[in-house]
CSV table of C-alpha atoms and ligand atoms in Angstrom, one decimal:
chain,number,residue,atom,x,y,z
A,1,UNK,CA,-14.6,62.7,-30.4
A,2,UNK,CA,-12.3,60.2,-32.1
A,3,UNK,CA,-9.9,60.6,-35.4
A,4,UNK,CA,-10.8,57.4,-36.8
A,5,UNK,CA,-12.8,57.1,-40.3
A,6,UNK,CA,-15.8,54.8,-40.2
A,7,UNK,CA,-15.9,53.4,-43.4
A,8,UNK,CA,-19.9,52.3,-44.3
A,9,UNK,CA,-21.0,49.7,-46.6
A,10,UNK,CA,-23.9,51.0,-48.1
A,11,UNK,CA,-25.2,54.4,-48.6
A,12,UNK,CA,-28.9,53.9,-48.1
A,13,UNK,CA,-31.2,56.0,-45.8
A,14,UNK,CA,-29.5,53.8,-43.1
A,15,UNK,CA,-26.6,54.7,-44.0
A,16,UNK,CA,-27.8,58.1,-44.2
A,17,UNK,CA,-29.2,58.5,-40.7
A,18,UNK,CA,-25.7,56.8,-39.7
A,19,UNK,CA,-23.7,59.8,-41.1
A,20,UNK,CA,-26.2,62.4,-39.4
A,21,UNK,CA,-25.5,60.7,-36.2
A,22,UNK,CA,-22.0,61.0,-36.4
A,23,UNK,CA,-21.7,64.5,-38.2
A,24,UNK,CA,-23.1,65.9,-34.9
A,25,UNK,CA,-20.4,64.1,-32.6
A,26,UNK,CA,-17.6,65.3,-35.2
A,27,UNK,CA,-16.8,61.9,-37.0
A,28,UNK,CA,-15.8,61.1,-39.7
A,29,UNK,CA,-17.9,58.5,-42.2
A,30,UNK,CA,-16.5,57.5,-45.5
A,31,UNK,CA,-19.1,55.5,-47.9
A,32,UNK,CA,-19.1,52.7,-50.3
A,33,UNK,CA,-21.9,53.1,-52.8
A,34,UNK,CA,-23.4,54.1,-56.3
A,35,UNK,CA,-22.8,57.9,-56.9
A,36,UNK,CA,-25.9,60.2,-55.0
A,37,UNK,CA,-26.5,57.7,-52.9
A,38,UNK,CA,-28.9,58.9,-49.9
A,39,UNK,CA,-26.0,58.6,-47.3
A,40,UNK,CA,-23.0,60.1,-49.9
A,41,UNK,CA,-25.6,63.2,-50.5
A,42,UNK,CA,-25.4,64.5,-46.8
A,43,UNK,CA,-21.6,63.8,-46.5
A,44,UNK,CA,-19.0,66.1,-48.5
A,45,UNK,CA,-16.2,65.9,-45.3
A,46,UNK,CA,-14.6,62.4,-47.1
A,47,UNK,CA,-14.1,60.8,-50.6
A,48,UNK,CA,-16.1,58.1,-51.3
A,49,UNK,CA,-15.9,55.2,-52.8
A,50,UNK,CA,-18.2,54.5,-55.7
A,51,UNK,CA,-18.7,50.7,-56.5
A,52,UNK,CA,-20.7,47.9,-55.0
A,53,UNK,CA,-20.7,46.8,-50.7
A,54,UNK,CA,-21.1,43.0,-52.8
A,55,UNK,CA,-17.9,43.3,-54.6
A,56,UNK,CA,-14.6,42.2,-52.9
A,57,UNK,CA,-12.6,45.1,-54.8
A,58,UNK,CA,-14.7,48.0,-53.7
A,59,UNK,CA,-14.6,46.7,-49.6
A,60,UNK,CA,-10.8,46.6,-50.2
A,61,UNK,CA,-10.8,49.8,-51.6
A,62,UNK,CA,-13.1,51.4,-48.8
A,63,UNK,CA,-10.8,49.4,-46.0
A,64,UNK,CA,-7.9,51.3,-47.1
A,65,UNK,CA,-9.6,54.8,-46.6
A,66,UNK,CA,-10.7,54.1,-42.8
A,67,UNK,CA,-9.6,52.4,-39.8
A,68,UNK,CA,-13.3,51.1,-38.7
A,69,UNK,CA,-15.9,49.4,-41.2
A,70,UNK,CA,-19.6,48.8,-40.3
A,71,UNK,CA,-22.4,48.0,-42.6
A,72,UNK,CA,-26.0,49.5,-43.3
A,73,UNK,CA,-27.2,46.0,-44.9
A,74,UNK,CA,-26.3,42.6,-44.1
A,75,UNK,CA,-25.5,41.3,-48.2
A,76,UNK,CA,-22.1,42.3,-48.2
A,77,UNK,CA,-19.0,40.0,-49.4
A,78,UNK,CA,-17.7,38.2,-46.6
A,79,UNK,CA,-14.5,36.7,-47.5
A,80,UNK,CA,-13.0,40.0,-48.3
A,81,UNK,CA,-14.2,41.2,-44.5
A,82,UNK,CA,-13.0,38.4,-43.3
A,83,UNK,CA,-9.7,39.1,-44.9
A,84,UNK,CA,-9.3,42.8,-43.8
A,85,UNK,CA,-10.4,41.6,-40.4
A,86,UNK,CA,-7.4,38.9,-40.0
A,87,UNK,CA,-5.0,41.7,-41.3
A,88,UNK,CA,-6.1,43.8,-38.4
A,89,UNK,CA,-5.5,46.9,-39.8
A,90,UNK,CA,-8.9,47.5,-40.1
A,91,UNK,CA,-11.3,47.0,-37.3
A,92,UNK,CA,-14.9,45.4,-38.7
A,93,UNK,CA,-17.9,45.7,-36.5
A,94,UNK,CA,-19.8,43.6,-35.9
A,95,UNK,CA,-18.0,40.9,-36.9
A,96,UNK,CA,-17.6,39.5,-40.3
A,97,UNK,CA,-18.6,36.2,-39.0
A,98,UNK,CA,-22.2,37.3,-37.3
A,99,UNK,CA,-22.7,39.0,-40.9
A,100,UNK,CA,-22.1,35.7,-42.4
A,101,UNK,CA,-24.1,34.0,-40.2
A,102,UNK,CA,-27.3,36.5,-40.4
A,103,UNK,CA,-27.1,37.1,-44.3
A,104,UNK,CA,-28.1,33.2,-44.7
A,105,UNK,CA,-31.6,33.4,-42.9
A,106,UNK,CA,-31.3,29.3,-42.5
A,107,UNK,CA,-27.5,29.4,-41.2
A,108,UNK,CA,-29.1,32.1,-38.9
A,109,UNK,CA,-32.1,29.9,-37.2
A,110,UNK,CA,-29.1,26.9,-37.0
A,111,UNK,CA,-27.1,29.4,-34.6
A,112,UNK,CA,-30.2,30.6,-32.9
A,113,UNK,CA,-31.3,27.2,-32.3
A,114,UNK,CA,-28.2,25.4,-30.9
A,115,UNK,CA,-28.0,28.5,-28.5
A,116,UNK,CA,-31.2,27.7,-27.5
A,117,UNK,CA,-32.8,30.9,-28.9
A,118,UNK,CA,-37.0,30.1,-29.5
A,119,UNK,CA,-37.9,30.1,-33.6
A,120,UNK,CA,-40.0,29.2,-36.1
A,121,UNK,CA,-39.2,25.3,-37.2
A,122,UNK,CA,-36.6,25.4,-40.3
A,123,UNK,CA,-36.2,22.6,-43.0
A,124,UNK,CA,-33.3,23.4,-45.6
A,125,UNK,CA,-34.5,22.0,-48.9
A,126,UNK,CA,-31.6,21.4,-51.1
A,127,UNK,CA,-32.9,19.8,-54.1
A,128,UNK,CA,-36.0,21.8,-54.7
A,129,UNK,CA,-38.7,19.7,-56.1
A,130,UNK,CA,-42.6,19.6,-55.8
A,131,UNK,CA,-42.5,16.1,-53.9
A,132,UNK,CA,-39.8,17.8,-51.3
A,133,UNK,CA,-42.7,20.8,-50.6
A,134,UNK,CA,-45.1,17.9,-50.4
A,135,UNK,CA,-43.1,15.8,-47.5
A,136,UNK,CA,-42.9,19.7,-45.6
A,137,UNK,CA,-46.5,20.1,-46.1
A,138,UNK,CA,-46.8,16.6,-44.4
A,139,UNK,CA,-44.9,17.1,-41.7
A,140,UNK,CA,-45.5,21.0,-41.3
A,141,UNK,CA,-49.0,21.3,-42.2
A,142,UNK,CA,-50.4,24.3,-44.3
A,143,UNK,CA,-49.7,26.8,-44.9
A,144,UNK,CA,-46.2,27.3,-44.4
A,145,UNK,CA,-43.7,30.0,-45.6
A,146,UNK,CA,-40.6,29.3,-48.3
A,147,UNK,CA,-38.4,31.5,-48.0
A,148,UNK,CA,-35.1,32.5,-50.2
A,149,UNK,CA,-32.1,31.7,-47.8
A,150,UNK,CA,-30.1,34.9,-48.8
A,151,UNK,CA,-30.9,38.7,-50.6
A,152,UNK,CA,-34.2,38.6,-49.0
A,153,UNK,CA,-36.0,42.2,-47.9
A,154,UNK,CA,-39.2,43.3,-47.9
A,155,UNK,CA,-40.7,40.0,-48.4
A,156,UNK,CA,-38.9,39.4,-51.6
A,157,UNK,CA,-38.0,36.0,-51.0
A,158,UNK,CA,-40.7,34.8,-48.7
A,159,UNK,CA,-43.9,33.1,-50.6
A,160,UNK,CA,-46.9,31.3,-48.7
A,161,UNK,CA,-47.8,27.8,-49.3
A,162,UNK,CA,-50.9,27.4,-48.6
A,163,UNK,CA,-51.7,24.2,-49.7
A,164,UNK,CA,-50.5,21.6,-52.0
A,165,UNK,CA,-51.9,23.6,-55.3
A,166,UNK,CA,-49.6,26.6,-54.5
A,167,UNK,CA,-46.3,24.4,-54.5
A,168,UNK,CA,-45.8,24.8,-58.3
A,169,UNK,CA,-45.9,28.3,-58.1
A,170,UNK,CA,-43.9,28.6,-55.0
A,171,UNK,CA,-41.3,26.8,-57.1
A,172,UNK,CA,-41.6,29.4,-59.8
A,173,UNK,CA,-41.4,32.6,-57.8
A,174,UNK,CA,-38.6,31.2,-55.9
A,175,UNK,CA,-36.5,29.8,-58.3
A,176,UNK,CA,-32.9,29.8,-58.7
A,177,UNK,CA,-32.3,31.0,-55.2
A,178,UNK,CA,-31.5,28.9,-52.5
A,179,UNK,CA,-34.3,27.6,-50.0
A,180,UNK,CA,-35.5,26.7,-46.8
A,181,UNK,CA,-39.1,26.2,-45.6
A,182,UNK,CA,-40.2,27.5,-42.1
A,183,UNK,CA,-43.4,26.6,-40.2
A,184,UNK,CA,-46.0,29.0,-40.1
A,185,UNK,CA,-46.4,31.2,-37.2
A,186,UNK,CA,-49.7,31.9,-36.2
A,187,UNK,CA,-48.8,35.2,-34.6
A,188,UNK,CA,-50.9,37.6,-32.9
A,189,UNK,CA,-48.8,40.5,-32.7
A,190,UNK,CA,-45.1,41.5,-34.6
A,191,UNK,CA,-42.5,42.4,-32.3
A,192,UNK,CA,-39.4,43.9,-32.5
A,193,UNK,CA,-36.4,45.3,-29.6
A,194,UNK,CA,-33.5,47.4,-31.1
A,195,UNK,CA,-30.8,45.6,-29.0
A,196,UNK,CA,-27.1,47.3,-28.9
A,197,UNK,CA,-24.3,45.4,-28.0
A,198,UNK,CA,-20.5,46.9,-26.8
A,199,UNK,CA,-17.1,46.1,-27.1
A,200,UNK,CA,-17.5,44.8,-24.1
A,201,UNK,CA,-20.2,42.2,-25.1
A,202,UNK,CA,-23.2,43.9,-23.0
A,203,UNK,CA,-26.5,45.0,-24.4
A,204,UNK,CA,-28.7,47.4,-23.6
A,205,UNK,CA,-32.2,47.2,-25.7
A,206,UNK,CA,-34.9,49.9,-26.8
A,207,UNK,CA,-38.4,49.3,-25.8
A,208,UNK,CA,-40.5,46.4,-27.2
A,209,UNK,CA,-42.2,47.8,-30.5
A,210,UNK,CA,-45.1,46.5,-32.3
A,211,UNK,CA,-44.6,46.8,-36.3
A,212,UNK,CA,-47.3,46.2,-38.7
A,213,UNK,CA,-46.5,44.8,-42.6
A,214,UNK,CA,-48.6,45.7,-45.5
A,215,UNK,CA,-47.4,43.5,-48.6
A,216,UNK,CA,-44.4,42.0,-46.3
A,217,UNK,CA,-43.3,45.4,-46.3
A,218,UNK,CA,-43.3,47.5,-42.7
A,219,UNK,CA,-45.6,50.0,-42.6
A,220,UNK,CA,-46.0,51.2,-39.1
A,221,UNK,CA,-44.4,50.8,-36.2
A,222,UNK,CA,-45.7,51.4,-32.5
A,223,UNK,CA,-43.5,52.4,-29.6
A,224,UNK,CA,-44.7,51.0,-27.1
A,225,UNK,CA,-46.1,47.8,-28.4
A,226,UNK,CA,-50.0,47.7,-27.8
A,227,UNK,CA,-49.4,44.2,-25.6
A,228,UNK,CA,-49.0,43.1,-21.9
A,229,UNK,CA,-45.7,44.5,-19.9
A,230,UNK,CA,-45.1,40.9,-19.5
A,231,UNK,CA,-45.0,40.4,-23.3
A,232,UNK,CA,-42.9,43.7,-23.4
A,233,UNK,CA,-40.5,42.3,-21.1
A,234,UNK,CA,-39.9,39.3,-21.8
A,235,UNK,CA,-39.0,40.1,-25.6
A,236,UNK,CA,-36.6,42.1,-24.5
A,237,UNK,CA,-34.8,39.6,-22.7
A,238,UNK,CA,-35.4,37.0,-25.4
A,239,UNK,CA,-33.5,39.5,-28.1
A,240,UNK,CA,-30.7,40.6,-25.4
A,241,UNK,CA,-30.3,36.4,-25.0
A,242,UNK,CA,-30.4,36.2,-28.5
A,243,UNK,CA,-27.8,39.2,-29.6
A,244,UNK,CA,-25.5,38.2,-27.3
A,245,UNK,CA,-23.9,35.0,-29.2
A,246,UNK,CA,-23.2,37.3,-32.0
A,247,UNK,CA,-19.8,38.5,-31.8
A,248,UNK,CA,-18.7,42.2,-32.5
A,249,UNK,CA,-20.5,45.3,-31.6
A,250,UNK,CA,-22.9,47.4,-32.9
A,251,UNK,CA,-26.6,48.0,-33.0
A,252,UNK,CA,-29.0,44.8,-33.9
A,253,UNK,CA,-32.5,44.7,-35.3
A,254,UNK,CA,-34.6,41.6,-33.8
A,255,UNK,CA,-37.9,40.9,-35.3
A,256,UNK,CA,-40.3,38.8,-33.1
A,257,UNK,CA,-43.7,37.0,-33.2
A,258,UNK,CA,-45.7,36.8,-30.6
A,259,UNK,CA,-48.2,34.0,-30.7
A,260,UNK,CA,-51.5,32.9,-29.6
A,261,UNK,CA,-49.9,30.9,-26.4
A,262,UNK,CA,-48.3,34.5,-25.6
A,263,UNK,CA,-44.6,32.3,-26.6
A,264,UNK,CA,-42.8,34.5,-28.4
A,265,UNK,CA,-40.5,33.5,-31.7
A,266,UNK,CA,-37.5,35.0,-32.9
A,267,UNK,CA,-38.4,35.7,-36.4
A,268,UNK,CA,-34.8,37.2,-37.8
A,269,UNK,CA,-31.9,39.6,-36.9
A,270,UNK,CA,-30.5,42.4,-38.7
A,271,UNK,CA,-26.8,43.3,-37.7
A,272,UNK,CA,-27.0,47.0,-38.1
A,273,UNK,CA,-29.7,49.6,-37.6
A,274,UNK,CA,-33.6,48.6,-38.5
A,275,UNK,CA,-36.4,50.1,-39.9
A,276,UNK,CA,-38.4,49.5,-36.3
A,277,UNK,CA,-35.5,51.9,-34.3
A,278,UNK,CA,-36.3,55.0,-36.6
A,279,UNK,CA,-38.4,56.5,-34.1
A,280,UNK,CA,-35.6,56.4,-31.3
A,281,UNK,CA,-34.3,59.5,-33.5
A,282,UNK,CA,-37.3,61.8,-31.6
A,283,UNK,CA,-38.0,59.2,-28.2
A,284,UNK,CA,-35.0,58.9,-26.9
A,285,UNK,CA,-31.9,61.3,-26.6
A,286,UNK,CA,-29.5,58.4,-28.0
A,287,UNK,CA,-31.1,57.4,-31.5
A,288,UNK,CA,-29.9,53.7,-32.4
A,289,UNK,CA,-28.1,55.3,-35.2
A,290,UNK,CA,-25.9,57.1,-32.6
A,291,UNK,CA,-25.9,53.9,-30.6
A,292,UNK,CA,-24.3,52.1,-33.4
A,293,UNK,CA,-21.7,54.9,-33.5
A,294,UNK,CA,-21.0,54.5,-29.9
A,295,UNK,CA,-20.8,51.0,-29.9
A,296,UNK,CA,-18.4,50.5,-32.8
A,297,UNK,CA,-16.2,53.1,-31.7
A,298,UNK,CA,-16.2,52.7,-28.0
A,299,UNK,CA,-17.7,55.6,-26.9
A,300,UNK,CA,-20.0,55.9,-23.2
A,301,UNK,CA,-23.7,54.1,-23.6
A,302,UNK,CA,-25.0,54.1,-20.3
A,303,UNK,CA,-27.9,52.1,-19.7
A,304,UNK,CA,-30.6,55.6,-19.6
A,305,UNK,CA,-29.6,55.7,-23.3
A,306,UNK,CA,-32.4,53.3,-24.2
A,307,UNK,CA,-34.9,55.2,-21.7
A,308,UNK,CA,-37.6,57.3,-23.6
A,309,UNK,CA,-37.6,60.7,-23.0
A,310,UNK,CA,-40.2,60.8,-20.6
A,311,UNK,CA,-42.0,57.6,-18.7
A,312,UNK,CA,-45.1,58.4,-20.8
A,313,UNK,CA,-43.1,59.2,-24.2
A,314,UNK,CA,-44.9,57.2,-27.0
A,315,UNK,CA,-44.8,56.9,-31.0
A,316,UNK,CA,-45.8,55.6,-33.9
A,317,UNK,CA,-43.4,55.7,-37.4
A,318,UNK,CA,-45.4,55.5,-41.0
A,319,UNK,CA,-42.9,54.5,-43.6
A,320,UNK,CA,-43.4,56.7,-46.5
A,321,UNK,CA,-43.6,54.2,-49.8
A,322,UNK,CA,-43.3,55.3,-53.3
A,323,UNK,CA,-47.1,55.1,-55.4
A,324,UNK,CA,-48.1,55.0,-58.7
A,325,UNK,CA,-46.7,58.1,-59.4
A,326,UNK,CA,-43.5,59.9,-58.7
A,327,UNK,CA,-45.2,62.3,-56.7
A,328,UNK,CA,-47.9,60.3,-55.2
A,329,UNK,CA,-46.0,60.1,-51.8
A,330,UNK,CA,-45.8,64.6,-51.9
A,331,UNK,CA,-49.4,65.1,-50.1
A,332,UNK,CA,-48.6,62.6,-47.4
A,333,UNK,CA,-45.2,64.8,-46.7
A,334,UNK,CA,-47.0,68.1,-46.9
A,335,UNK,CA,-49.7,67.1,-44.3
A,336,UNK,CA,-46.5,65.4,-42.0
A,337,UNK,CA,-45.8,69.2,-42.0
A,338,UNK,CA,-49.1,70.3,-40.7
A,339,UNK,CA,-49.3,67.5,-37.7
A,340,UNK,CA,-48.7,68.8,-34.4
A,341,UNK,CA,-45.5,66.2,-33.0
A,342,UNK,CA,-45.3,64.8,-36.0
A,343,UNK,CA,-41.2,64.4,-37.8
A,344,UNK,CA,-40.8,64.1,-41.7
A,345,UNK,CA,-37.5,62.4,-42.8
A,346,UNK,CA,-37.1,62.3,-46.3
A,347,UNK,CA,-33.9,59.6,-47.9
A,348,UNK,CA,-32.9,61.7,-50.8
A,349,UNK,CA,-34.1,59.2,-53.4
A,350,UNK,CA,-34.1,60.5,-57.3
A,351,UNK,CA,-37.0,57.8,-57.9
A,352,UNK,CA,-40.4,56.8,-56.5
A,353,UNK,CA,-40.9,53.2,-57.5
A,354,UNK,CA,-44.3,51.6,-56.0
A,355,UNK,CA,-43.8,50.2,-52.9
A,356,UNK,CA,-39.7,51.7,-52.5
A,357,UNK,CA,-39.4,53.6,-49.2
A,358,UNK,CA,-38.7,56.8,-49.8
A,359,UNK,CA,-38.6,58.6,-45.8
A,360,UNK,CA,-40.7,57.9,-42.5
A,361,UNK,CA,-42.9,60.5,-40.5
A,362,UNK,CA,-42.4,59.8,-37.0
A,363,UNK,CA,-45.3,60.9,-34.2
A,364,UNK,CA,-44.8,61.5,-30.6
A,365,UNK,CA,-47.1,61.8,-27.9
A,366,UNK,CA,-48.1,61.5,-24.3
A,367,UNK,CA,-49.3,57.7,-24.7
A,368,UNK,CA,-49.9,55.8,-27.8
A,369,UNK,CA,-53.9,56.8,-28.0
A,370,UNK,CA,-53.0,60.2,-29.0
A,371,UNK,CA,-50.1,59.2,-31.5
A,372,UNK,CA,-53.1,56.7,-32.6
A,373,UNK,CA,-55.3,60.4,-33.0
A,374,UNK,CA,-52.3,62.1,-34.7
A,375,UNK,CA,-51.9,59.1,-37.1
A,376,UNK,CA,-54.8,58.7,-38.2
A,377,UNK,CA,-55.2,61.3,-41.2
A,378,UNK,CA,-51.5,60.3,-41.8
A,379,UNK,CA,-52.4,56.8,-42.3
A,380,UNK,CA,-54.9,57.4,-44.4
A,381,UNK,CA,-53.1,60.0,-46.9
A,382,UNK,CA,-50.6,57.0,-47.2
A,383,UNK,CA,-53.4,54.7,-49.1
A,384,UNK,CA,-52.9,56.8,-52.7
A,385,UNK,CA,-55.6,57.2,-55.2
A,386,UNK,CA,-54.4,56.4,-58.9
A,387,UNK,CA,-55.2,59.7,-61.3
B,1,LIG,P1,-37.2,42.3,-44.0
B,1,LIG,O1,-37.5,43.5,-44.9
B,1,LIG,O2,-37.8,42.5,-42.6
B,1,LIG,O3,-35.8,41.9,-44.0
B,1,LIG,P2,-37.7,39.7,-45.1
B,1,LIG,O4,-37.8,39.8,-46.6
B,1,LIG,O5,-36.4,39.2,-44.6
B,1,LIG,O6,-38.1,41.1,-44.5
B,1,LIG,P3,-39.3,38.1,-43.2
B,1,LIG,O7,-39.0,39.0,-42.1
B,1,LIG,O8,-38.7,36.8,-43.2
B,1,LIG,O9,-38.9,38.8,-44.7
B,1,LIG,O10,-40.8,38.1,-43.5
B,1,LIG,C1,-41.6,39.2,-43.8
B,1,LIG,C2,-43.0,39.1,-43.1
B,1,LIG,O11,-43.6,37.9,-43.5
B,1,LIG,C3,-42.9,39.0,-41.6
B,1,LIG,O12,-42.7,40.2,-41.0
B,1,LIG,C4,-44.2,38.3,-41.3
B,1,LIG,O13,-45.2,39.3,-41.4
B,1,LIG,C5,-44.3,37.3,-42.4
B,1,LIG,N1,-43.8,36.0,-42.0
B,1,LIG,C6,-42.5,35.7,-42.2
B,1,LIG,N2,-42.2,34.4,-41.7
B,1,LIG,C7,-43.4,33.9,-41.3
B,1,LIG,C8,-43.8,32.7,-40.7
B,1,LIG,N3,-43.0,31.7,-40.5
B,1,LIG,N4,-45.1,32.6,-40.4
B,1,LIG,C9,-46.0,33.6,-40.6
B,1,LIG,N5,-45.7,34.8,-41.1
B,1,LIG,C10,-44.4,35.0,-41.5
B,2,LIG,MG1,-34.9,40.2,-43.6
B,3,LIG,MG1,-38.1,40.8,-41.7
């Protein structure tokens, strides 16, 4: 379909699903990684580069074995894209500067804010101190969240204050990192819309899913989301709005709140694909992993790409975490293979840490009660017993 080398930064089950995408329409992916990386595993057509998508030397090295460069994870080196990107040898998508802007999370609700894009109230708190909590607590009330302003997933850099006690140990777990304090949302509901944007600057978004954290992690994710078609609707729009004023293309993650007041709040962006579009691999007949291909490189995404299959097409996705043990995950896979519509996608990863996600079962069904029915023993073999 195109002769061009996608060069990826990042060779984790994103990364992976990325490459499987565009084996199938004959392109060529080139990765920047640790050796055996999930992504590098599935891909023997290029070299690849082994190193770090945080060191400037190993993105150099990458840029000079492609002529695109996208990224599976939004703490990447900058400078060095923005370099390559001013050469213009190399094309980077998105852009280095939406990367720059998203990968500090208080940078991010600055942009969102002056384009008048609804979130959460921010405070950057530059000299960290326990009377600095104190004055938020005043003005934000309890509890609020502190979060790190960069390297944050899966929680890890997020800690609840929830009252004046906690500051000294919000300090603690946070320290060293730099900070910003956001008020809490009292949400109802998590919402997120896969939203992909072209060269052209349209988008085009998925249907409004419902995810569902366990430990700050993501543990399920509902396609539709169990909430009003107005609610639906009008996060899609708020994420289109909100994706728009990012330039470059590609597919974006937008994770939403939706609050008591049915408002709903922009809670952050991811510039690549998301851990709430996995399911789009069995719903629709455009997964956002191929959207992201098609984006960068230009290729036709008319707008029934973000249709489900059917009108009545519904999932739900289980993340698959690592347990206590290094096998504590296998009965959970094994009874994914016994479930009628059920998918099991499995990353490739030597080691099951607690908590590390190690593949996603996907369930599809005529409406979200029966995924609900299908789920249920599936949901329930994820909760592991210690031996
Ligand atoms: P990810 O793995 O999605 O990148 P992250 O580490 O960047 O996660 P956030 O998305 O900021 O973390 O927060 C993780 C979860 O914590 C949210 O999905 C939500 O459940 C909760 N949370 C975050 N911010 C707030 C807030 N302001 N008020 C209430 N809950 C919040
Ligand atoms: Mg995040
Ligand atoms: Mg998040």
């Amino acid at each position: 379909m195109d002769r061009r080398t996608i060069g990826i930064l990042g060779g984790g089950q994103l990364g992976r699903m990325l490459v499987e995408a565009a084996h199938r329409l004959n392109l060529r992916t080139t990765i920047l990684d640790a050796d055996n990386s999930p992504a590098k595993q599935i891909n023997a057509l290029s070299s690849h580069v082994t190193g770090s998508f945080s060191s400037s030397a190993d993105i150099l090295e990458l840029s000079k074995a492609c002529d695109i460069l996208t990224t599976e994870i939004e703490h990447v080196d900058t400078n060095i894209l923005e370099t390559i990107e001013k050469e213009g040898k190399v094309d980077v998508q998105p852009s280095s500067q939406t990367i720059r802007i998203i990968q500090d999370k208080y940078l991010q609700k600055e942009f969102l804010l002056k384009n008048g894009v609804a979130v959460a109230e921010s405070r950057s708190i530059d000299s960290p101190s326990v009377e600095a909590l104190e004055k938020v607590g005043a003005d934000f009330g309890y509890p609020f969240m502190l979060k790190s302003r960069t390297l944050a997933y899966d929680g890890r850099g997020n800690y609840v204050v929830w009252s004046k006690d906690t500051i000294p140990q919000a300090l603690e777990a946070l320290s060293n990192r730099p900070l910003y304090a956001e008020k809490w949302a009292a949400f109802t509901m998590e919402l997120a819309v896969m939203v992909v944007k072209t060269r052209s600057g349209k988008t085009l978004s998925y249907p409004t899913v419902e995810t569902i954290h366990e430990n700050n992690i993501c543990k399920l994710v509902y396609m539709p989301a169990r909430t009003t078609l107005s609610a639906r609707t009008r996060a899609q729009k708020l994420a289109e709005d909100a994706i728009k004023h990012f330039p470059g293309a590609g597919i974006f993650g937008v994770e939403m709140f939706l609050l008591k007041n049915d408002n709903i709040l922009v809670n952050e962006i991811a510039p690549r694909p998301h851990n709430s579009g996995h399911h789009t691999i069995e719903t629709h007949s455009t997964s956002q992993f191929e959207a992201h291909i098609r984006a960068i490189i230009d290729l036709p995404l008319p707008p029934s790409i973000t249709s489900p299959r059917t009108p009545s097409t519904s999932s739900i996705m289980l993340n698959i975490l690592g347990g206590p043990q290094p096998d504590s995950h296998l009965p959970l896979c094994k009874l994914a293979l016994e479930t009628p519509g059920s998918t099991l996608h499995l990353y490739g990863k030597t080691e099951a840490r607690p908590g590390r996600k190690m593949g996603h079962i996907t369930v599809v069904a005529d409406g979200i009660t029966n995924c609900e029915t299908l789920i249920a023993p599936l949901v329930r073999a994820a909760t592991y017993t210690s031996p």
